[in-house]
Coordinates of C-alpha atoms in Angstrom, one line a residue:
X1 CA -61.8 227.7 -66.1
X2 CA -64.5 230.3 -66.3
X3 CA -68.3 229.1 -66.2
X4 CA -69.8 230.1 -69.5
X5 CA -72.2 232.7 -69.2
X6 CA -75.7 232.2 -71.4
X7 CA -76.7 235.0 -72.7
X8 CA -80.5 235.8 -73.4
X9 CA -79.9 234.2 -77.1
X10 CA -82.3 232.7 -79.1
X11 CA -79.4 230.0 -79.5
X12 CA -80.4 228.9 -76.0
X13 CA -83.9 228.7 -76.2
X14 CA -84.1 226.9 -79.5
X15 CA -81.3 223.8 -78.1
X16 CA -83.7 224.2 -74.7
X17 CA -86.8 223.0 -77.5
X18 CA -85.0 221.0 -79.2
X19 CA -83.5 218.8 -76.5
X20 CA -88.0 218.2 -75.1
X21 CA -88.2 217.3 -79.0
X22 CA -84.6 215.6 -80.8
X23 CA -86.2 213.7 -83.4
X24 CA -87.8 217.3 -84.4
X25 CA -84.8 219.5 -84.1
X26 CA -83.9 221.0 -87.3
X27 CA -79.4 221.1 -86.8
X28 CA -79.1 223.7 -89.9
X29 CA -81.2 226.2 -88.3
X30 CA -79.2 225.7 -84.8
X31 CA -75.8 225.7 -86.6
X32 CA -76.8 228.8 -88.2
X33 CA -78.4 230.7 -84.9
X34 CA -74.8 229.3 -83.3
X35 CA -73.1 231.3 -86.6
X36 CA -75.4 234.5 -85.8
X37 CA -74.6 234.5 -81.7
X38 CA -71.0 234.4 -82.5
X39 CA -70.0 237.2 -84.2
X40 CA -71.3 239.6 -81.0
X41 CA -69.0 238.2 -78.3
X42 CA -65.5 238.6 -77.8
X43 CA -62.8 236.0 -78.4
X44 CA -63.0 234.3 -75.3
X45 CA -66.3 234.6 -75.3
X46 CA -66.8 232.9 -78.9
X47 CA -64.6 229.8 -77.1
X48 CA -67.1 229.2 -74.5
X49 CA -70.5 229.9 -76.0
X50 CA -69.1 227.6 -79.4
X51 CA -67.9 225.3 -77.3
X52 CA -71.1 224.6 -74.9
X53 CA -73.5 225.3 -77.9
X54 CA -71.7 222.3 -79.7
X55 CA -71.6 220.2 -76.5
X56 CA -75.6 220.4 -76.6
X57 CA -76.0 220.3 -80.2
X58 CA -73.5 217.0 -79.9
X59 CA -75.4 215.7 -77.3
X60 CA -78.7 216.5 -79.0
X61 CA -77.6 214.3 -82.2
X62 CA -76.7 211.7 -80.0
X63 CA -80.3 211.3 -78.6
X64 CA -81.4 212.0 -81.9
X65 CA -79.3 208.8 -83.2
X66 CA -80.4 206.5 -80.1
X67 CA -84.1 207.2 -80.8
X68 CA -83.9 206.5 -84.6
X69 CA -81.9 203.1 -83.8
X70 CA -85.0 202.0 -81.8
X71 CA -87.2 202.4 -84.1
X72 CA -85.1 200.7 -86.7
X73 CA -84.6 197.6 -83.8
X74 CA -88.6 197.6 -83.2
X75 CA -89.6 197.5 -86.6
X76 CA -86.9 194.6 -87.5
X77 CA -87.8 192.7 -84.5
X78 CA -89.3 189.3 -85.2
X79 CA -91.4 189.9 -81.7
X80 CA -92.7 192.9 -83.1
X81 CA -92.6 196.6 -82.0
X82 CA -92.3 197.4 -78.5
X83 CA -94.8 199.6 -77.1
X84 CA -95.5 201.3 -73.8
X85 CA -98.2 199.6 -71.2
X86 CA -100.0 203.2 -72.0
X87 CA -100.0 202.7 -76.1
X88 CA -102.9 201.2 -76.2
X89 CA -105.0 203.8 -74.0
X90 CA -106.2 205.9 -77.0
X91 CA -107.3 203.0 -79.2
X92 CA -109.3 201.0 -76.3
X93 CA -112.3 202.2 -74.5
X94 CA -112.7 201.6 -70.8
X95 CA -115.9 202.5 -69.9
X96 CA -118.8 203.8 -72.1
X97 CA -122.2 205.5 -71.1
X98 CA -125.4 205.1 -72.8
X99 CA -128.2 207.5 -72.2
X100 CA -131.2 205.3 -72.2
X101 CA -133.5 207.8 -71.2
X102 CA -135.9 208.4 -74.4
X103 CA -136.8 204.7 -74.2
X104 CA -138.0 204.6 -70.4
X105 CA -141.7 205.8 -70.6
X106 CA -143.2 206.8 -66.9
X107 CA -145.2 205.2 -64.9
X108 CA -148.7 206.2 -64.3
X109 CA -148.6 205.0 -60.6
X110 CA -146.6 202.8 -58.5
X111 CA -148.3 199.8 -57.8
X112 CA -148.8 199.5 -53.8
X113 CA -149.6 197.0 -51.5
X114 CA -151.8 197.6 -48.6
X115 CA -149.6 197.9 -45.3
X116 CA -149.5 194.6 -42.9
X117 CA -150.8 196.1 -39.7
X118 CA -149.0 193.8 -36.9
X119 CA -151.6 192.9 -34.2
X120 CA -151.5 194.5 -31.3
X121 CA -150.7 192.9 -27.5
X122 CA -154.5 192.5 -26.6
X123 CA -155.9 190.8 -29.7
X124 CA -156.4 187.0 -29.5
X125 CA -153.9 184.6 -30.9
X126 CA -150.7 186.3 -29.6
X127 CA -149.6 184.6 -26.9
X128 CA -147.5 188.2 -25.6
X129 CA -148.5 189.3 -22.3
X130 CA -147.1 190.3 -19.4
X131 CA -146.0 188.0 -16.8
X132 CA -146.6 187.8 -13.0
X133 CA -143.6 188.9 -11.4
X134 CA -144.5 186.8 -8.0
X135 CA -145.0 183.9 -10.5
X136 CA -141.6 184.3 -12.1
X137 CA -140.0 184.5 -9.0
X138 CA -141.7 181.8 -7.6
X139 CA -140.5 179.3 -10.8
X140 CA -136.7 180.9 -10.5
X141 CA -136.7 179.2 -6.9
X142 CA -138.2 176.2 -8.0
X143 CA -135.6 176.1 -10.1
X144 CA -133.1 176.9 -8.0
X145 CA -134.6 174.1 -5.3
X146 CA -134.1 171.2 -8.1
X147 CA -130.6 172.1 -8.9
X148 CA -128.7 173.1 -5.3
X149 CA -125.4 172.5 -6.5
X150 CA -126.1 175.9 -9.2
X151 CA -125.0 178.8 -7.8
X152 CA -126.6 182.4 -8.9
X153 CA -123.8 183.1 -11.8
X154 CA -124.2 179.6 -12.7
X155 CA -127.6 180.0 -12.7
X156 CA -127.5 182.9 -15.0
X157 CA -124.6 181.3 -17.4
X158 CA -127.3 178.4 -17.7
X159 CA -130.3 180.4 -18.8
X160 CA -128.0 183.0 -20.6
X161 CA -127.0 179.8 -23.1
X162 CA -130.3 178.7 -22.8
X163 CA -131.6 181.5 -24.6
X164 CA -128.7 181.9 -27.4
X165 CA -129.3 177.8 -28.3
X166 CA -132.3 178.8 -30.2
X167 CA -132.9 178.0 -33.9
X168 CA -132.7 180.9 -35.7
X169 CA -133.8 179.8 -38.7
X170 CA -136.7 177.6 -37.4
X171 CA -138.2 180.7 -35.5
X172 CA -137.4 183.2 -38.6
X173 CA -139.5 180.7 -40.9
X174 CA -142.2 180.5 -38.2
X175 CA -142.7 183.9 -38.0
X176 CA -142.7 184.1 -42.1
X177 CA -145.7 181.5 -42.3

């Protein structure tokens, strides 16, 4: 059997619209543009365009039918119509924007606080300064003398802790007063 060949018809591109569209089609108006391709062709030609022209226009009614029984089941449900999760996208607002500008008047100035200067190493009170490195050294070994049994890691593990024990909270609200 021979494939049917489309010709450029209007036929074609008005079943082509009307199958995006069935509940629009208008089947008078494609029944007659069928009747007006017809006549053109030859015999066997008349077979196969009729004949695939009537398959669409068939299948066309069909989706026609299906989409008019839904609607008839929706609106005779007891549950209600059904709708799509995207129905309701037109009739609710998601987000909304209000220009409040012309109500904001502007400030003359910023208030501002003086700046906190943070003393400096020398002044009294702080008790930051350098240390003697003799001195330091000199209470390491002492240190060292009281505990043989440490060894230098050990040593360093110990202090190392020591100094990650601290209260940080204690020393943050220090600092604050």
């Amino acid at each position: 059997m021979r494939q049917v060949e489309q010709l450029e018809l209007p036929l074609w591109e008005m079943l082509k619209e009307a199958t995006i569209a069935p509940d629009a089609a208008d089947f008078t108006h494609l029944l007659n543009a069928l009747d007006t391709a017809l006549p053109e062709l030859d015999t066997v030609g008349q077979l196969q365009v009729g004949a695939e022209a009537i398959a669409q226009i068939a299948q066309l009614f069909c989706d026609r039918s299906t989409l008019v029984f839904e609607d008839l089941e929706a609106s005779n449900s007891d549950e209600g119509p059904v709708m799509h999760t995207d129905a309701f996208d037109r009739y609710v607002r998601q987000t909304m924007e209000v220009d409040l500008e012309q109500f904001i008047e502007p400030l003359a100035s910023l208030p501002r606080q003086p700046p906190n200067r943070l003393p400096s190493l020398n002044e009294p009170g702080s008790i930051v300064g350098e240390l003697d490195r003799d001195a330091l050294l000199q209470a390491l070994d002492e240190h060292m003398q009281e505990h043989p049994r440490l060894t230098d890691v050990e040593a360093f593990n110990q202090a190392f802790s020591l100094a990650h024990d601290e209260d940080i909270a204690t020393w943050a609200r220090a600092i604050t007063e």
